[in-house]
Amino acid sequence: MKYNIAIVEDDHQCRTTLSQYLKKYKQQFNIEFNVYFYSDGDEIVSDYEAKYDIIFLDIEMKRLDGMKTAHKIRMFDAEVIIIFITNMSQYAISGYSVGALSFLLKPVPYFAFSEELSKSIERLKKRRQKAILISTDKGIIKVNSQEVMYIESFGHDLIIHTTKETFSKRGTIK
């Protein structure tokens, strides 16, 4: 699985460091990333698409600061994981208003970065592994929602096709 990560940071050196950290993390844990870079908050929100899994977001930027950026992102994307990057810890409390997962203090050490990235990836995996319950002739079966390929509806019969098997049950697509 590939994760989409945005780095919104106006400091070139910090952007470079975070990019190197992602490469190191990829080599260490064999995880693929699509990485998108933005140098200010207004760049990511101008044509925002809810395609990111994780956003590393600087708080202090020239045109649109990180808090305002996060508020605008939340209008379109309630699920994305936001991790603030700052050199001032007093912003930590206000980060909860936008549902930030955590804060990294500059200069960001690799260990802290990798811990936050691991925590974020685990959260994404759990989010994607939601189960659905299917009542069948044999009883109730729990199926990971990621395994459902498609569902067919014929009158009052449903055929649920998963990656492993197919289930039939009475019901409507509702």
PDB file of C-alpha atoms in Angstrom:
ATOM      1  CA  MET A   1       0.000   0.000   0.000  1.00  0.00           C
ATOM      2  CA  LYS A   2       1.241   3.449  -0.919  1.00  0.00           C
ATOM      3  CA  TYR A   3       0.543   6.404   1.347  1.00  0.00           C
ATOM      4  CA  ASN A   4       0.043   9.958   0.108  1.00  0.00           C
ATOM      5  CA  ILE A   5       1.954  12.424   2.248  1.00  0.00           C
ATOM      6  CA  ALA A   6       1.996  16.204   1.965  1.00  0.00           C
ATOM      7  CA  ILE A   7       4.750  18.297   3.495  1.00  0.00           C
ATOM      8  CA  VAL A   8       3.726  21.929   3.902  1.00  0.00           C
ATOM      9  CA  GLU A   9       6.822  23.773   5.052  1.00  0.00           C
ATOM     10  CA  ASP A  10       8.242  27.149   4.018  1.00  0.00           C
ATOM     11  CA  ASP A  11      11.759  26.405   5.277  1.00  0.00           C
ATOM     12  CA  HIS A  12      13.714  24.717   2.485  1.00  0.00           C
ATOM     13  CA  GLN A  13      16.146  22.987   4.877  1.00  0.00           C
ATOM     14  CA  CYS A  14      13.313  21.509   6.976  1.00  0.00           C
ATOM     15  CA  ARG A  15      11.533  20.296   3.804  1.00  0.00           C
ATOM     16  CA  THR A  16      14.740  18.626   2.656  1.00  0.00           C
ATOM     17  CA  THR A  17      15.277  17.004   6.053  1.00  0.00           C
ATOM     18  CA  LEU A  18      11.706  15.633   6.149  1.00  0.00           C
ATOM     19  CA  SER A  19      12.113  14.303   2.603  1.00  0.00           C
ATOM     20  CA  GLN A  20      15.321  12.511   3.638  1.00  0.00           C
ATOM     21  CA  TYR A  21      13.538  11.118   6.707  1.00  0.00           C
ATOM     22  CA  LEU A  22      10.802   9.675   4.479  1.00  0.00           C
ATOM     23  CA  LYS A  23      13.402   7.995   2.263  1.00  0.00           C
ATOM     24  CA  LYS A  24      15.132   6.548   5.325  1.00  0.00           C
ATOM     25  CA  TYR A  25      11.792   5.354   6.755  1.00  0.00           C
ATOM     26  CA  LYS A  26      10.912   3.755   3.389  1.00  0.00           C
ATOM     27  CA  GLN A  27      14.189   1.832   3.377  1.00  0.00           C
ATOM     28  CA  GLN A  28      13.838   0.842   7.018  1.00  0.00           C
ATOM     29  CA  PHE A  29      10.231  -0.374   6.883  1.00  0.00           C
ATOM     30  CA  ASN A  30       9.695  -1.038   3.150  1.00  0.00           C
ATOM     31  CA  ILE A  31       6.698   1.312   2.897  1.00  0.00           C
ATOM     32  CA  GLU A  32       5.937   3.300  -0.254  1.00  0.00           C
ATOM     33  CA  PHE A  33       5.003   6.993  -0.292  1.00  0.00           C
ATOM     34  CA  ASN A  34       3.796   9.525  -2.813  1.00  0.00           C
ATOM     35  CA  VAL A  35       5.141  12.795  -1.445  1.00  0.00           C
ATOM     36  CA  TYR A  36       3.798  16.248  -2.312  1.00  0.00           C
ATOM     37  CA  PHE A  37       5.619  19.414  -1.280  1.00  0.00           C
ATOM     38  CA  TYR A  38       4.123  22.837  -0.630  1.00  0.00           C
ATOM     39  CA  SER A  39       5.980  25.918   0.566  1.00  0.00           C
ATOM     40  CA  ASP A  40       2.933  27.661   2.091  1.00  0.00           C
ATOM     41  CA  GLY A  41      -0.519  26.834   3.369  1.00  0.00           C
ATOM     42  CA  ASP A  42      -2.268  28.708   0.582  1.00  0.00           C
ATOM     43  CA  GLU A  43      -0.711  26.355  -1.987  1.00  0.00           C
ATOM     44  CA  ILE A  44      -2.243  23.183  -0.550  1.00  0.00           C
ATOM     45  CA  VAL A  45      -5.708  24.677   0.073  1.00  0.00           C
ATOM     46  CA  SER A  46      -6.068  26.562  -3.243  1.00  0.00           C
ATOM     47  CA  ASP A  47      -7.210  23.423  -5.119  1.00  0.00           C
ATOM     48  CA  TYR A  48      -7.416  20.987  -2.212  1.00  0.00           C
ATOM     49  CA  GLU A  49      -8.157  17.360  -3.050  1.00  0.00           C
ATOM     50  CA  ALA A  50      -8.834  14.877  -0.254  1.00  0.00           C
ATOM     51  CA  LYS A  51      -6.117  12.544  -1.526  1.00  0.00           C
ATOM     52  CA  TYR A  52      -3.641  12.793   1.337  1.00  0.00           C
ATOM     53  CA  ASP A  53      -3.320  10.280   4.140  1.00  0.00           C
ATOM     54  CA  ILE A  54      -0.931  12.363   6.263  1.00  0.00           C
ATOM     55  CA  ILE A  55      -0.031  16.052   6.188  1.00  0.00           C
ATOM     56  CA  PHE A  56       3.055  17.397   7.940  1.00  0.00           C
ATOM     57  CA  LEU A  57       2.125  21.044   8.414  1.00  0.00           C
ATOM     58  CA  ASP A  58       4.322  23.910   9.552  1.00  0.00           C
ATOM     59  CA  ILE A  59       2.490  26.400  11.756  1.00  0.00           C
ATOM     60  CA  GLU A  60       4.350  29.609  11.012  1.00  0.00           C
ATOM     61  CA  MET A  61       4.258  30.455   7.311  1.00  0.00           C
ATOM     62  CA  LYS A  62       4.152  33.796   5.492  1.00  0.00           C
ATOM     63  CA  ARG A  63       0.896  33.811   3.550  1.00  0.00           C
ATOM     64  CA  LEU A  64      -1.399  31.299   5.296  1.00  0.00           C
ATOM     65  CA  ASP A  65      -0.325  29.897   8.651  1.00  0.00           C
ATOM     66  CA  GLY A  66      -0.724  26.257   9.601  1.00  0.00           C
ATOM     67  CA  MET A  67      -3.719  26.692  11.907  1.00  0.00           C
ATOM     68  CA  LYS A  68      -5.775  28.516   9.267  1.00  0.00           C
ATOM     69  CA  THR A  69      -4.611  25.989   6.681  1.00  0.00           C
ATOM     70  CA  ALA A  70      -5.721  23.091   8.914  1.00  0.00           C
ATOM     71  CA  HIS A  71      -9.148  24.709   9.461  1.00  0.00           C
ATOM     72  CA  LYS A  72      -9.636  25.025   5.690  1.00  0.00           C
ATOM     73  CA  ILE A  73      -8.467  21.457   5.087  1.00  0.00           C
ATOM     74  CA  ARG A  74     -10.932  20.148   7.687  1.00  0.00           C
ATOM     75  CA  MET A  75     -13.807  21.731   5.734  1.00  0.00           C
ATOM     76  CA  PHE A  76     -13.037  19.269   2.912  1.00  0.00           C
ATOM     77  CA  ASP A  77     -11.282  16.390   4.642  1.00  0.00           C
ATOM     78  CA  ALA A  78     -12.127  15.207   8.151  1.00  0.00           C
ATOM     79  CA  GLU A  79     -10.070  12.020   7.843  1.00  0.00           C
ATOM     80  CA  VAL A  80      -6.570  13.214   6.922  1.00  0.00           C
ATOM     81  CA  ILE A  81      -3.988  12.928   9.691  1.00  0.00           C
ATOM     82  CA  ILE A  82      -2.396  16.273  10.479  1.00  0.00           C
ATOM     83  CA  ILE A  83       0.928  16.490  12.272  1.00  0.00           C
ATOM     84  CA  PHE A  84       2.066  20.012  13.060  1.00  0.00           C
ATOM     85  CA  ILE A  85       5.701  21.004  12.837  1.00  0.00           C
ATOM     86  CA  THR A  86       6.710  24.043  14.861  1.00  0.00           C
ATOM     87  CA  ASN A  87       9.439  25.585  16.921  1.00  0.00           C
ATOM     88  CA  MET A  88       6.946  26.911  19.468  1.00  0.00           C
ATOM     89  CA  SER A  89       5.233  24.444  21.773  1.00  0.00           C
ATOM     90  CA  GLN A  90       2.504  26.911  22.818  1.00  0.00           C
ATOM     91  CA  TYR A  91       0.604  26.041  19.632  1.00  0.00           C
ATOM     92  CA  ALA A  92      -0.008  22.492  20.831  1.00  0.00           C
ATOM     93  CA  ILE A  93      -3.285  23.276  22.633  1.00  0.00           C
ATOM     94  CA  SER A  94      -4.883  25.043  19.671  1.00  0.00           C
ATOM     95  CA  GLY A  95      -3.994  22.085  17.444  1.00  0.00           C
ATOM     96  CA  TYR A  96      -6.687  20.015  19.111  1.00  0.00           C
ATOM     97  CA  SER A  97      -9.356  22.303  17.636  1.00  0.00           C
ATOM     98  CA  VAL A  98      -8.472  20.969  14.174  1.00  0.00           C
ATOM     99  CA  GLY A  99      -7.973  17.369  15.266  1.00  0.00           C
ATOM    100  CA  ALA A 100      -4.205  17.316  14.876  1.00  0.00           C
ATOM    101  CA  LEU A 101      -2.704  13.960  15.799  1.00  0.00           C
ATOM    102  CA  SER A 102       0.448  15.474  17.273  1.00  0.00           C
ATOM    103  CA  PHE A 103       3.225  18.039  17.137  1.00  0.00           C
ATOM    104  CA  LEU A 104       6.869  17.763  16.233  1.00  0.00           C
ATOM    105  CA  LEU A 105       9.217  20.426  17.558  1.00  0.00           C
ATOM    106  CA  LYS A 106      11.925  21.825  15.291  1.00  0.00           C
ATOM    107  CA  PRO A 107      14.584  20.792  14.722  1.00  0.00           C
ATOM    108  CA  VAL A 108      12.803  17.497  14.137  1.00  0.00           C
ATOM    109  CA  PRO A 109      14.907  14.473  15.134  1.00  0.00           C
ATOM    110  CA  TYR A 110      14.520  11.332  13.018  1.00  0.00           C
ATOM    111  CA  PHE A 111      13.421   9.202  15.977  1.00  0.00           C
ATOM    112  CA  ALA A 112      10.476  11.510  16.811  1.00  0.00           C
ATOM    113  CA  PHE A 113       9.548  11.729  13.124  1.00  0.00           C
ATOM    114  CA  SER A 114       9.606   7.960  12.623  1.00  0.00           C
ATOM    115  CA  GLU A 115       7.559   7.379  15.798  1.00  0.00           C
ATOM    116  CA  GLU A 116       4.845   9.802  14.640  1.00  0.00           C
ATOM    117  CA  LEU A 117       4.854   8.355  11.138  1.00  0.00           C
ATOM    118  CA  SER A 118       4.538   4.806  12.510  1.00  0.00           C
ATOM    119  CA  LYS A 119       1.670   5.872  14.771  1.00  0.00           C
ATOM    120  CA  SER A 120      -0.062   7.530  11.811  1.00  0.00           C
ATOM    121  CA  ILE A 121       0.359   4.505   9.551  1.00  0.00           C
ATOM    122  CA  GLU A 122      -1.055   2.200  12.248  1.00  0.00           C
ATOM    123  CA  ARG A 123      -4.047   4.507  12.591  1.00  0.00           C
ATOM    124  CA  LEU A 124      -4.578   4.425   8.818  1.00  0.00           C
ATOM    125  CA  LYS A 125      -4.381   0.636   8.760  1.00  0.00           C
ATOM    126  CA  LYS A 126      -6.981   0.321  11.518  1.00  0.00           C
ATOM    127  CA  ARG A 127      -9.243   2.815   9.790  1.00  0.00           C
ATOM    128  CA  ARG A 128      -9.069   0.795   6.577  1.00  0.00           C
ATOM    129  CA  GLN A 129      -9.777  -2.479   8.336  1.00  0.00           C
ATOM    130  CA  LYS A 130     -13.361  -1.821   9.297  1.00  0.00           C
ATOM    131  CA  ALA A 131     -15.447  -4.953   9.408  1.00  0.00           C
ATOM    132  CA  ILE A 132     -18.977  -5.480   8.188  1.00  0.00           C
ATOM    133  CA  LEU A 133     -21.304  -8.156   9.466  1.00  0.00           C
ATOM    134  CA  ILE A 134     -23.092 -10.354   6.950  1.00  0.00           C
ATOM    135  CA  SER A 135     -25.889 -12.613   8.103  1.00  0.00           C
ATOM    136  CA  THR A 136     -25.947 -15.831   6.089  1.00  0.00           C
ATOM    137  CA  ASP A 137     -27.605 -19.230   6.350  1.00  0.00           C
ATOM    138  CA  LYS A 138     -24.605 -20.374   8.406  1.00  0.00           C
ATOM    139  CA  GLY A 139     -24.828 -17.439  10.831  1.00  0.00           C
ATOM    140  CA  ILE A 140     -23.241 -14.014  11.059  1.00  0.00           C
ATOM    141  CA  ILE A 141     -19.892 -13.635   9.357  1.00  0.00           C
ATOM    142  CA  LYS A 142     -17.472 -10.770   9.937  1.00  0.00           C
ATOM    143  CA  VAL A 143     -15.761  -9.523   6.746  1.00  0.00           C
ATOM    144  CA  ASN A 144     -13.124  -6.818   6.427  1.00  0.00           C
ATOM    145  CA  SER A 145     -14.668  -4.026   4.342  1.00  0.00           C
ATOM    146  CA  GLN A 146     -11.467  -3.848   2.271  1.00  0.00           C
ATOM    147  CA  GLU A 147     -12.169  -7.408   1.070  1.00  0.00           C
ATOM    148  CA  VAL A 148     -15.551  -6.473  -0.456  1.00  0.00           C
ATOM    149  CA  MET A 149     -15.068  -6.092  -4.202  1.00  0.00           C
ATOM    150  CA  TYR A 150     -18.683  -5.335  -5.160  1.00  0.00           C
ATOM    151  CA  ILE A 151     -22.302  -6.096  -4.268  1.00  0.00           C
ATOM    152  CA  GLU A 152     -25.018  -7.141  -6.722  1.00  0.00           C
ATOM    153  CA  SER A 153     -28.708  -6.662  -6.087  1.00  0.00           C
ATOM    154  CA  PHE A 154     -31.363  -8.830  -7.727  1.00  0.00           C
ATOM    155  CA  GLY A 155     -34.795  -7.931  -6.396  1.00  0.00           C
ATOM    156  CA  HIS A 156     -34.551  -8.718  -2.688  1.00  0.00           C
ATOM    157  CA  ASP A 157     -31.401 -10.804  -2.959  1.00  0.00           C
ATOM    158  CA  LEU A 158     -27.871  -9.514  -2.453  1.00  0.00           C
ATOM    159  CA  ILE A 159     -24.728 -11.184  -3.710  1.00  0.00           C
ATOM    160  CA  ILE A 160     -21.648  -9.918  -1.915  1.00  0.00           C
ATOM    161  CA  HIS A 161     -18.405 -10.618  -3.750  1.00  0.00           C
ATOM    162  CA  THR A 162     -15.258 -10.523  -1.630  1.00  0.00           C
ATOM    163  CA  THR A 163     -11.652 -11.319  -2.432  1.00  0.00           C
ATOM    164  CA  LYS A 164     -12.060 -14.742  -0.772  1.00  0.00           C
ATOM    165  CA  GLU A 165     -15.626 -15.874  -1.420  1.00  0.00           C
ATOM    166  CA  THR A 166     -19.153 -14.868  -2.395  1.00  0.00           C
ATOM    167  CA  PHE A 167     -22.099 -14.549   0.010  1.00  0.00           C
ATOM    168  CA  SER A 168     -25.821 -14.524  -0.771  1.00  0.00           C
ATOM    169  CA  LYS A 169     -28.463 -13.102   1.512  1.00  0.00           C
ATOM    170  CA  ARG A 170     -31.960 -11.657   1.463  1.00  0.00           C
ATOM    171  CA  GLY A 171     -32.107  -7.883   1.707  1.00  0.00           C
ATOM    172  CA  THR A 172     -31.868  -4.659  -0.196  1.00  0.00           C
ATOM    173  CA  ILE A 173     -28.858  -2.565  -0.991  1.00  0.00           C
ATOM    174  CA  LYS A 174     -30.099  -0.008   1.553  1.00  0.00           C
TER     175      LYS A 174
END
